[in-house]
Amino acid sequence: MLSVMLIVASSVVMLLLGGIHLFYTFFGDQLDPRDELVKAVMNGGELMLTSETTIWRAWVGFNASHSLCAVFFGLVFAFLALAQPDLLFRSAYLQLLGGAVLVNFVVLAKLYWFSIPLIGVSIACACFVAGLAAARV
């Protein structure tokens, strides 16, 4: 079924993006600032909101949490497409929820990230929408 394959493709893209990003968050220096002085300032700086953490620790936490969101999306929607396709394709709520998550990822990628995640989340969004459209045919 084409609709299931497209939703699974969308989910796999998000799983890969989230998984790679989560790995980069905790291993390696891919998400570190190029300027070591910036990292040092982030390690010593506190948020206006609270002095219980540093800018650097918050940065790591934000990166990890949005990685987990992408992984969660991938796991949930792959499961729904493969194990409960009737539920997914009959639920306007689940369809709107998945679409809204992906559209928000595209907007965030366009405004704040760089080309690789923008391309990836755009592909995931296009596959998701195409999967929903294919289910209606």
mmCIF file of N, CA and C in Angstrom:
data_model
loop_
_atom_site.group_PDB
_atom_site.id
_atom_site.type_symbol
_atom_site.label_atom_id
_atom_site.label_comp_id
_atom_site.label_asym_id
_atom_site.label_seq_id
_atom_site.Cartn_x
_atom_site.Cartn_y
_atom_site.Cartn_z
ATOM 1 N N MET A 1 0.837 -1.174 0.000
ATOM 2 C CA MET A 1 0.000 0.000 0.000
ATOM 3 C C MET A 1 0.889 1.247 0.000
ATOM 4 N N LEU A 2 0.726 2.073 -1.017
ATOM 5 C CA LEU A 2 1.559 3.259 -1.207
ATOM 6 C C LEU A 2 1.469 4.216 -0.027
ATOM 7 N N SER A 3 0.273 4.409 0.487
ATOM 8 C CA SER A 3 0.101 5.358 1.595
ATOM 9 C C SER A 3 0.926 4.943 2.812
ATOM 10 N N VAL A 4 0.933 3.670 3.120
ATOM 11 C CA VAL A 4 1.710 3.164 4.258
ATOM 12 C C VAL A 4 3.200 3.367 4.004
ATOM 13 N N MET A 5 3.662 3.049 2.811
ATOM 14 C CA MET A 5 5.085 3.196 2.485
ATOM 15 C C MET A 5 5.532 4.653 2.601
ATOM 16 N N LEU A 6 4.688 5.583 2.181
ATOM 17 C CA LEU A 6 5.053 6.998 2.257
ATOM 18 C C LEU A 6 5.112 7.493 3.702
ATOM 19 N N ILE A 7 4.179 7.065 4.524
ATOM 20 C CA ILE A 7 4.217 7.452 5.939
ATOM 21 C C ILE A 7 5.441 6.829 6.617
ATOM 22 N N VAL A 8 5.739 5.586 6.288
ATOM 23 C CA VAL A 8 6.931 4.942 6.846
ATOM 24 C C VAL A 8 8.191 5.669 6.372
ATOM 25 N N ALA A 9 8.236 6.064 5.112
ATOM 26 C CA ALA A 9 9.390 6.820 4.608
ATOM 27 C C ALA A 9 9.560 8.124 5.384
ATOM 28 N N SER A 10 8.466 8.832 5.607
ATOM 29 C CA SER A 10 8.501 10.059 6.401
ATOM 30 C C SER A 10 9.042 9.774 7.796
ATOM 31 N N SER A 11 8.563 8.710 8.386
ATOM 32 C CA SER A 11 8.973 8.329 9.739
ATOM 33 C C SER A 11 10.449 7.963 9.800
ATOM 34 N N VAL A 12 10.917 7.231 8.803
ATOM 35 C CA VAL A 12 12.328 6.826 8.772
ATOM 36 C C VAL A 12 13.231 8.050 8.648
ATOM 37 N N VAL A 13 12.846 9.001 7.811
ATOM 38 C CA VAL A 13 13.637 10.230 7.679
ATOM 39 C C VAL A 13 13.740 10.931 9.033
ATOM 40 N N MET A 14 12.614 11.050 9.728
ATOM 41 C CA MET A 14 12.632 11.721 11.029
ATOM 42 C C MET A 14 13.431 10.928 12.060
ATOM 43 N N LEU A 15 13.301 9.603 12.032
ATOM 44 C CA LEU A 15 14.100 8.764 12.932
ATOM 45 C C LEU A 15 15.595 8.959 12.688
ATOM 46 N N LEU A 16 15.980 8.971 11.424
ATOM 47 C CA LEU A 16 17.394 9.161 11.089
ATOM 48 C C LEU A 16 17.889 10.534 11.513
ATOM 49 N N LEU A 17 17.130 11.574 11.170
ATOM 50 C CA LEU A 17 17.546 12.927 11.548
ATOM 51 C C LEU A 17 17.643 13.062 13.067
ATOM 52 N N GLY A 18 16.621 12.584 13.761
ATOM 53 C CA GLY A 18 16.623 12.681 15.218
ATOM 54 C C GLY A 18 17.717 11.846 15.853
ATOM 55 N N GLY A 19 17.907 10.636 15.345
ATOM 56 C CA GLY A 19 18.937 9.758 15.893
ATOM 57 C C GLY A 19 20.342 10.290 15.677
ATOM 58 N N ILE A 20 20.608 10.771 14.473
ATOM 59 C CA ILE A 20 21.929 11.346 14.181
ATOM 60 C C ILE A 20 22.162 12.580 15.043
ATOM 61 N N HIS A 21 21.148 13.430 15.135
ATOM 62 C CA HIS A 21 21.284 14.648 15.938
ATOM 63 C C HIS A 21 21.496 14.315 17.413
ATOM 64 N N LEU A 22 20.791 13.316 17.907
ATOM 65 C CA LEU A 22 20.969 12.911 19.305
ATOM 66 C C LEU A 22 22.388 12.385 19.535
ATOM 67 N N PHE A 23 22.880 11.591 18.595
ATOM 68 C CA PHE A 23 24.255 11.097 18.681
ATOM 69 C C PHE A 23 25.235 12.268 18.689
ATOM 70 N N TYR A 24 25.064 13.213 17.759
ATOM 71 C CA TYR A 24 25.954 14.379 17.687
ATOM 72 C C TYR A 24 25.864 15.247 18.943
ATOM 73 N N THR A 25 24.718 15.244 19.594
ATOM 74 C CA THR A 25 24.556 16.046 20.808
ATOM 75 C C THR A 25 25.488 15.560 21.913
ATOM 76 N N PHE A 26 25.652 14.257 22.023
ATOM 77 C CA PHE A 26 26.423 13.709 23.140
ATOM 78 C C PHE A 26 27.803 13.168 22.758
ATOM 79 N N PHE A 27 28.052 12.959 21.489
ATOM 80 C CA PHE A 27 29.334 12.399 21.052
ATOM 81 C C PHE A 27 29.911 13.261 19.939
ATOM 82 N N GLY A 28 31.143 13.647 20.085
ATOM 83 C CA GLY A 28 31.791 14.460 19.070
ATOM 84 C C GLY A 28 31.568 15.938 19.321
ATOM 85 N N ASP A 29 32.034 16.728 18.370
ATOM 86 C CA ASP A 29 31.959 18.182 18.528
ATOM 87 C C ASP A 29 31.188 18.862 17.396
ATOM 88 N N GLN A 30 30.393 18.093 16.659
ATOM 89 C CA GLN A 30 29.686 18.633 15.508
ATOM 90 C C GLN A 30 28.738 19.774 15.879
ATOM 91 N N LEU A 31 28.195 19.763 17.087
ATOM 92 C CA LEU A 31 27.256 20.806 17.499
ATOM 93 C C LEU A 31 27.893 21.827 18.442
ATOM 94 N N ASP A 32 29.202 21.737 18.609
ATOM 95 C CA ASP A 32 29.918 22.730 19.411
ATOM 96 C C ASP A 32 30.185 23.971 18.570
ATOM 97 N N PRO A 33 30.308 25.131 19.218
ATOM 98 C CA PRO A 33 30.726 26.328 18.472
ATOM 99 C C PRO A 33 32.148 26.139 17.934
ATOM 100 N N ARG A 34 32.423 26.717 16.781
ATOM 101 C CA ARG A 34 33.782 26.640 16.222
ATOM 102 C C ARG A 34 34.782 27.401 17.093
ATOM 103 N N ASP A 35 34.316 28.457 17.721
ATOM 104 C CA ASP A 35 35.157 29.295 18.573
ATOM 105 C C ASP A 35 35.093 28.759 20.007
ATOM 106 N N GLU A 36 36.212 28.270 20.516
ATOM 107 C CA GLU A 36 36.261 27.713 21.872
ATOM 108 C C GLU A 36 35.883 28.749 22.930
ATOM 109 N N LEU A 37 36.151 30.019 22.650
ATOM 110 C CA LEU A 37 35.793 31.074 23.594
ATOM 111 C C LEU A 37 34.272 31.153 23.770
ATOM 112 N N VAL A 38 33.542 30.954 22.681
ATOM 113 C CA VAL A 38 32.076 30.964 22.757
ATOM 114 C C VAL A 38 31.602 29.837 23.668
ATOM 115 N N LYS A 39 32.168 28.649 23.503
ATOM 116 C CA LYS A 39 31.785 27.522 24.355
ATOM 117 C C LYS A 39 32.115 27.814 25.817
ATOM 118 N N ALA A 40 33.265 28.414 26.063
ATOM 119 C CA ALA A 40 33.654 28.747 27.434
ATOM 120 C C ALA A 40 32.675 29.745 28.050
ATOM 121 N N VAL A 41 32.273 30.738 27.284
ATOM 122 C CA VAL A 41 31.303 31.719 27.778
ATOM 123 C C VAL A 41 29.960 31.045 28.036
ATOM 124 N N MET A 42 29.551 30.147 27.125
ATOM 125 C CA MET A 42 28.294 29.418 27.322
ATOM 126 C C MET A 42 28.352 28.561 28.586
ATOM 127 N N ASN A 43 29.507 27.940 28.853
ATOM 128 C CA ASN A 43 29.676 27.116 30.056
ATOM 129 C C ASN A 43 29.602 27.943 31.336
ATOM 130 N N GLY A 44 29.999 29.199 31.255
ATOM 131 C CA GLY A 44 29.995 30.057 32.441
ATOM 132 C C GLY A 44 28.764 30.929 32.566
ATOM 133 N N GLY A 45 27.999 31.040 31.489
ATOM 134 C CA GLY A 45 26.844 31.939 31.494
ATOM 135 C C GLY A 45 25.589 31.270 32.012
ATOM 136 N N GLU A 46 24.775 32.057 32.707
ATOM 137 C CA GLU A 46 23.502 31.554 33.216
ATOM 138 C C GLU A 46 22.354 32.178 32.435
ATOM 139 N N LEU A 47 21.238 31.490 32.445
ATOM 140 C CA LEU A 47 20.024 32.016 31.825
ATOM 141 C C LEU A 47 19.423 33.090 32.718
ATOM 142 N N MET A 48 18.740 34.059 32.130
ATOM 143 C CA MET A 48 18.006 35.043 32.918
ATOM 144 C C MET A 48 16.903 34.345 33.713
ATOM 145 N N LEU A 49 16.348 33.289 33.153
ATOM 146 C CA LEU A 49 15.241 32.560 33.769
ATOM 147 C C LEU A 49 15.629 31.911 35.095
ATOM 148 N N THR A 50 16.844 31.351 35.141
ATOM 149 C CA THR A 50 17.279 30.616 36.332
ATOM 150 C C THR A 50 18.799 30.549 36.373
ATOM 151 N N SER A 51 19.322 30.441 37.577
ATOM 152 C CA SER A 51 20.766 30.242 37.727
ATOM 153 C C SER A 51 21.088 28.773 37.992
ATOM 154 N N GLU A 52 20.099 27.904 37.805
ATOM 155 C CA GLU A 52 20.282 26.480 38.083
ATOM 156 C C GLU A 52 20.993 25.723 36.965
ATOM 157 N N THR A 53 21.227 26.377 35.846
ATOM 158 C CA THR A 53 21.927 25.728 34.737
ATOM 159 C C THR A 53 22.741 26.777 33.997
ATOM 160 N N THR A 54 23.552 26.313 33.073
ATOM 161 C CA THR A 54 24.331 27.237 32.247
ATOM 162 C C THR A 54 23.742 27.264 30.839
ATOM 163 N N ILE A 55 24.170 28.234 30.075
ATOM 164 C CA ILE A 55 23.735 28.310 28.679
ATOM 165 C C ILE A 55 24.150 27.033 27.947
ATOM 166 N N TRP A 56 25.346 26.526 28.225
ATOM 167 C CA TRP A 56 25.821 25.316 27.551
ATOM 168 C C TRP A 56 24.965 24.101 27.904
ATOM 169 N N ARG A 57 24.666 23.922 29.178
ATOM 170 C CA ARG A 57 23.847 22.776 29.588
ATOM 171 C C ARG A 57 22.443 22.890 28.992
ATOM 172 N N ALA A 58 21.907 24.091 28.948
ATOM 173 C CA ALA A 58 20.596 24.291 28.321
ATOM 174 C C ALA A 58 20.672 23.961 26.830
ATOM 175 N N TRP A 59 21.745 24.374 26.163
ATOM 176 C CA TRP A 59 21.956 24.089 24.738
ATOM 177 C C TRP A 59 21.942 22.583 24.484
ATOM 178 N N VAL A 60 22.674 21.849 25.314
ATOM 179 C CA VAL A 60 22.709 20.391 25.168
ATOM 180 C C VAL A 60 21.315 19.810 25.397
ATOM 181 N N GLY A 61 20.634 20.272 26.419
ATOM 182 C CA GLY A 61 19.289 19.785 26.708
ATOM 183 C C GLY A 61 18.296 20.097 25.605
ATOM 184 N N PHE A 62 18.355 21.308 25.055
ATOM 185 C CA PHE A 62 17.453 21.668 23.957
ATOM 186 C C PHE A 62 17.719 20.791 22.738
ATOM 187 N N ASN A 63 18.991 20.579 22.436
ATOM 188 C CA ASN A 63 19.330 19.716 21.299
ATOM 189 C C ASN A 63 18.835 18.293 21.519
ATOM 190 N N ALA A 64 19.040 17.768 22.715
ATOM 191 C CA ALA A 64 18.595 16.399 23.007
ATOM 192 C C ALA A 64 17.077 16.293 22.944
ATOM 193 N N SER A 65 16.375 17.261 23.514
ATOM 194 C CA SER A 65 14.913 17.158 23.546
ATOM 195 C C SER A 65 14.307 17.275 22.158
ATOM 196 N N HIS A 66 14.848 18.132 21.307
ATOM 197 C CA HIS A 66 14.240 18.194 19.974
ATOM 198 C C HIS A 66 14.661 17.003 19.123
ATOM 199 N N SER A 67 15.806 16.400 19.405
ATOM 200 C CA SER A 67 16.159 15.134 18.755
ATOM 201 C C SER A 67 15.167 14.046 19.140
ATOM 202 N N LEU A 68 14.853 13.980 20.426
ATOM 203 C CA LEU A 68 13.907 12.974 20.910
ATOM 204 C C LEU A 68 12.519 13.174 20.319
ATOM 205 N N CYS A 69 12.135 14.416 20.073
ATOM 206 C CA CYS A 69 10.843 14.678 19.428
ATOM 207 C C CYS A 69 10.821 14.067 18.031
ATOM 208 N N ALA A 70 11.897 14.236 17.278
ATOM 209 C CA ALA A 70 11.963 13.659 15.929
ATOM 210 C C ALA A 70 11.940 12.131 15.992
ATOM 211 N N VAL A 71 12.679 11.560 16.928
ATOM 212 C CA VAL A 71 12.684 10.104 17.097
ATOM 213 C C VAL A 71 11.290 9.619 17.488
ATOM 214 N N PHE A 72 10.654 10.304 18.424
ATOM 215 C CA PHE A 72 9.312 9.938 18.866
ATOM 216 C C PHE A 72 8.330 9.987 17.699
ATOM 217 N N PHE A 73 8.393 11.058 16.907
ATOM 218 C CA PHE A 73 7.529 11.154 15.734
ATOM 219 C C PHE A 73 7.735 9.933 14.846
ATOM 220 N N GLY A 74 8.991 9.623 14.544
ATOM 221 C CA GLY A 74 9.289 8.500 13.663
ATOM 222 C C GLY A 74 8.768 7.183 14.195
ATOM 223 N N LEU A 75 8.985 6.935 15.475
ATOM 224 C CA LEU A 75 8.530 5.676 16.067
ATOM 225 C C LEU A 75 7.008 5.573 16.081
ATOM 226 N N VAL A 76 6.337 6.633 16.481
ATOM 227 C CA VAL A 76 4.876 6.600 16.593
ATOM 228 C C VAL A 76 4.218 6.460 15.233
ATOM 229 N N PHE A 77 4.632 7.276 14.267
ATOM 230 C CA PHE A 77 3.947 7.240 12.979
ATOM 231 C C PHE A 77 4.341 6.026 12.140
ATOM 232 N N ALA A 78 5.545 5.496 12.315
ATOM 233 C CA ALA A 78 5.883 4.230 11.653
ATOM 234 C C ALA A 78 5.021 3.112 12.228
ATOM 235 N N PHE A 79 4.876 3.094 13.551
ATOM 236 C CA PHE A 79 4.020 2.090 14.184
ATOM 237 C C PHE A 79 2.583 2.204 13.689
ATOM 238 N N LEU A 80 2.053 3.417 13.697
ATOM 239 C CA LEU A 80 0.669 3.599 13.246
ATOM 240 C C LEU A 80 0.497 3.139 11.805
ATOM 241 N N ALA A 81 1.429 3.519 10.935
ATOM 242 C CA ALA A 81 1.310 3.155 9.518
ATOM 243 C C ALA A 81 1.403 1.647 9.317
ATOM 244 N N LEU A 82 2.274 0.992 10.058
ATOM 245 C CA LEU A 82 2.489 -0.443 9.861
ATOM 246 C C LEU A 82 1.516 -1.321 10.643
ATOM 247 N N ALA A 83 1.210 -0.929 11.876
ATOM 248 C CA ALA A 83 0.403 -1.793 12.744
ATOM 249 C C ALA A 83 -1.056 -1.360 12.862
ATOM 250 N N GLN A 84 -1.308 -0.074 12.668
ATOM 251 C CA GLN A 84 -2.668 0.451 12.826
ATOM 252 C C GLN A 84 -3.021 1.426 11.704
ATOM 253 N N PRO A 85 -2.863 1.021 10.448
ATOM 254 C CA PRO A 85 -3.113 1.972 9.359
ATOM 255 C C PRO A 85 -4.554 2.483 9.321
ATOM 256 N N ASP A 86 -5.511 1.635 9.666
ATOM 257 C CA ASP A 86 -6.903 2.099 9.669
ATOM 258 C C ASP A 86 -7.098 3.235 10.666
ATOM 259 N N LEU A 87 -6.505 3.098 11.834
ATOM 260 C CA LEU A 87 -6.601 4.156 12.838
ATOM 261 C C LEU A 87 -5.986 5.451 12.314
ATOM 262 N N LEU A 88 -4.784 5.364 11.770
ATOM 263 C CA LEU A 88 -4.098 6.549 11.263
ATOM 264 C C LEU A 88 -4.876 7.215 10.136
ATOM 265 N N PHE A 89 -5.303 6.434 9.165
ATOM 266 C CA PHE A 89 -5.921 7.019 7.976
ATOM 267 C C PHE A 89 -7.386 7.404 8.174
ATOM 268 N N ARG A 90 -7.957 7.034 9.315
ATOM 269 C CA ARG A 90 -9.331 7.456 9.628
ATOM 270 C C ARG A 90 -9.377 8.553 10.684
ATOM 271 N N SER A 91 -8.250 8.879 11.265
ATOM 272 C CA SER A 91 -8.218 9.861 12.346
ATOM 273 C C SER A 91 -7.706 11.208 11.849
ATOM 274 N N ALA A 92 -8.611 12.146 11.711
ATOM 275 C CA ALA A 92 -8.206 13.500 11.326
ATOM 276 C C ALA A 92 -7.257 14.084 12.373
ATOM 277 N N TYR A 93 -7.489 13.758 13.630
ATOM 278 C CA TYR A 93 -6.638 14.259 14.705
ATOM 279 C C TYR A 93 -5.188 13.818 14.515
ATOM 280 N N LEU A 94 -4.959 12.516 14.314
ATOM 281 C CA LEU A 94 -3.594 12.015 14.135
ATOM 282 C C LEU A 94 -2.947 12.588 12.883
ATOM 283 N N GLN A 95 -3.716 12.710 11.821
ATOM 284 C CA GLN A 95 -3.187 13.264 10.578
ATOM 285 C C GLN A 95 -2.788 14.730 10.756
ATOM 286 N N LEU A 96 -3.653 15.514 11.400
ATOM 287 C CA LEU A 96 -3.342 16.927 11.641
ATOM 288 C C LEU A 96 -2.175 17.078 12.610
ATOM 289 N N LEU A 97 -2.134 16.238 13.626
ATOM 290 C CA LEU A 97 -1.040 16.285 14.585
ATOM 291 C C LEU A 97 0.298 16.010 13.899
ATOM 292 N N GLY A 98 0.360 14.933 13.125
ATOM 293 C CA GLY A 98 1.593 14.607 12.412
ATOM 294 C C GLY A 98 1.989 15.693 11.434
ATOM 295 N N GLY A 99 1.020 16.182 10.681
ATOM 296 C CA GLY A 99 1.300 17.256 9.729
ATOM 297 C C GLY A 99 1.776 18.518 10.420
ATOM 298 N N ALA A 100 1.142 18.872 11.536
ATOM 299 C CA ALA A 100 1.532 20.080 12.268
ATOM 300 C C ALA A 100 2.952 19.968 12.813
ATOM 301 N N VAL A 101 3.299 18.800 13.333
ATOM 302 C CA VAL A 101 4.660 18.600 13.837
ATOM 303 C C VAL A 101 5.667 18.802 12.708
ATOM 304 N N LEU A 102 5.405 18.189 11.569
ATOM 305 C CA LEU A 102 6.352 18.287 10.452
ATOM 306 C C LEU A 102 6.423 19.695 9.880
ATOM 307 N N VAL A 103 5.294 20.356 9.732
ATOM 308 C CA VAL A 103 5.305 21.736 9.226
ATOM 309 C C VAL A 103 6.094 22.631 10.180
ATOM 310 N N ASN A 104 5.919 22.433 11.479
ATOM 311 C CA ASN A 104 6.685 23.227 12.436
ATOM 312 C C ASN A 104 8.173 22.936 12.355
ATOM 313 N N PHE A 105 8.547 21.686 12.136
ATOM 314 C CA PHE A 105 9.959 21.368 11.929
ATOM 315 C C PHE A 105 10.494 22.066 10.679
ATOM 316 N N VAL A 106 9.711 22.099 9.605
ATOM 317 C CA VAL A 106 10.146 22.780 8.381
ATOM 318 C C VAL A 106 10.349 24.268 8.648
ATOM 319 N N VAL A 107 9.408 24.895 9.327
ATOM 320 C CA VAL A 107 9.520 26.328 9.628
ATOM 321 C C VAL A 107 10.747 26.595 10.503
ATOM 322 N N LEU A 108 10.931 25.800 11.543
ATOM 323 C CA LEU A 108 12.108 25.971 12.398
ATOM 324 C C LEU A 108 13.401 25.780 11.613
ATOM 325 N N ALA A 109 13.429 24.771 10.758
ATOM 326 C CA ALA A 109 14.631 24.515 9.953
ATOM 327 C C ALA A 109 14.925 25.690 9.031
ATOM 328 N N LYS A 110 13.890 26.240 8.428
ATOM 329 C CA LYS A 110 14.063 27.374 7.511
ATOM 330 C C LYS A 110 14.561 28.610 8.259
ATOM 331 N N LEU A 111 13.993 28.867 9.431
ATOM 332 C CA LEU A 111 14.328 30.083 10.169
ATOM 333 C C LEU A 111 15.633 29.991 10.956
ATOM 334 N N TYR A 112 15.945 28.810 11.507
ATOM 335 C CA TYR A 112 17.022 28.744 12.487
ATOM 336 C C TYR A 112 18.119 27.728 12.216
ATOM 337 N N TRP A 113 17.896 26.766 11.333
ATOM 338 C CA TRP A 113 18.861 25.702 11.176
ATOM 339 C C TRP A 113 19.653 25.890 9.888
ATOM 340 N N PHE A 114 20.012 24.819 9.229
ATOM 341 C CA PHE A 114 20.807 24.889 8.007
ATOM 342 C C PHE A 114 20.223 23.936 6.981
ATOM 343 N N SER A 115 20.851 23.836 5.824
ATOM 344 C CA SER A 115 20.216 23.187 4.668
ATOM 345 C C SER A 115 19.936 21.692 4.846
ATOM 346 N N ILE A 116 20.817 20.943 5.473
ATOM 347 C CA ILE A 116 20.604 19.490 5.570
ATOM 348 C C ILE A 116 19.332 19.150 6.348
ATOM 349 N N PRO A 117 19.130 19.695 7.563
ATOM 350 C CA PRO A 117 17.864 19.377 8.231
ATOM 351 C C PRO A 117 16.654 19.958 7.503
ATOM 352 N N LEU A 118 16.804 21.105 6.861
ATOM 353 C CA LEU A 118 15.684 21.671 6.100
ATOM 354 C C LEU A 118 15.278 20.731 4.975
ATOM 355 N N ILE A 119 16.237 20.216 4.246
ATOM 356 C CA ILE A 119 15.934 19.270 3.165
ATOM 357 C C ILE A 119 15.306 18.004 3.743
ATOM 358 N N GLY A 120 15.878 17.485 4.818
ATOM 359 C CA GLY A 120 15.365 16.255 5.421
ATOM 360 C C GLY A 120 13.945 16.383 5.923
ATOM 361 N N VAL A 121 13.662 17.430 6.705
ATOM 362 C CA VAL A 121 12.302 17.566 7.243
ATOM 363 C C VAL A 121 11.313 17.932 6.145
ATOM 364 N N SER A 122 11.769 18.604 5.098
ATOM 365 C CA SER A 122 10.888 18.899 3.960
ATOM 366 C C SER A 122 10.516 17.611 3.225
ATOM 367 N N ILE A 123 11.477 16.722 3.054
ATOM 368 C CA ILE A 123 11.194 15.417 2.441
ATOM 369 C C ILE A 123 10.223 14.629 3.317
ATOM 370 N N ALA A 124 10.470 14.619 4.621
ATOM 371 C CA ALA A 124 9.571 13.907 5.541
ATOM 372 C C ALA A 124 8.160 14.472 5.464
ATOM 373 N N CYS A 125 8.042 15.781 5.421
ATOM 374 C CA CYS A 125 6.731 16.430 5.343
ATOM 375 C C CYS A 125 6.044 16.089 4.024
ATOM 376 N N ALA A 126 6.784 16.154 2.928
ATOM 377 C CA ALA A 126 6.205 15.836 1.615
ATOM 378 C C ALA A 126 5.742 14.381 1.563
ATOM 379 N N CYS A 127 6.538 13.468 2.092
ATOM 380 C CA CYS A 127 6.137 12.052 2.120
ATOM 381 C C CYS A 127 4.893 11.852 2.972
ATOM 382 N N PHE A 128 4.823 12.542 4.098
ATOM 383 C CA PHE A 128 3.672 12.417 4.988
ATOM 384 C C PHE A 128 2.402 12.897 4.288
ATOM 385 N N VAL A 129 2.469 14.078 3.697
ATOM 386 C CA VAL A 129 1.299 14.630 2.991
ATOM 387 C C VAL A 129 0.919 13.733 1.819
ATOM 388 N N ALA A 130 1.911 13.260 1.063
ATOM 389 C CA ALA A 130 1.628 12.365 -0.067
ATOM 390 C C ALA A 130 1.012 11.058 0.420
ATOM 391 N N GLY A 131 1.474 10.561 1.566
ATOM 392 C CA GLY A 131 0.899 9.344 2.134
ATOM 393 C C GLY A 131 -0.555 9.526 2.518
ATOM 394 N N LEU A 132 -0.863 10.667 3.109
ATOM 395 C CA LEU A 132 -2.261 10.951 3.455
ATOM 396 C C LEU A 132 -3.111 11.089 2.198
ATOM 397 N N ALA A 133 -2.565 11.751 1.181
ATOM 398 C CA ALA A 133 -3.304 11.910 -0.080
ATOM 399 C C ALA A 133 -3.523 10.559 -0.752
ATOM 400 N N ALA A 134 -2.505 9.711 -0.745
ATOM 401 C CA ALA A 134 -2.628 8.390 -1.377
ATOM 402 C C ALA A 134 -3.670 7.528 -0.673
ATOM 403 N N ALA A 135 -3.841 7.735 0.617
ATOM 404 C CA ALA A 135 -4.831 6.957 1.369
ATOM 405 C C ALA A 135 -6.256 7.348 0.992
ATOM 406 N N ARG A 136 -6.420 8.526 0.449
ATOM 407 C CA ARG A 136 -7.758 9.011 0.085
ATOM 408 C C ARG A 136 -8.185 8.571 -1.308
ATOM 409 N N VAL A 137 -7.242 8.060 -2.087
ATOM 410 C CA VAL A 137 -7.547 7.661 -3.475
ATOM 411 C C VAL A 137 -8.193 6.297 -3.502
#
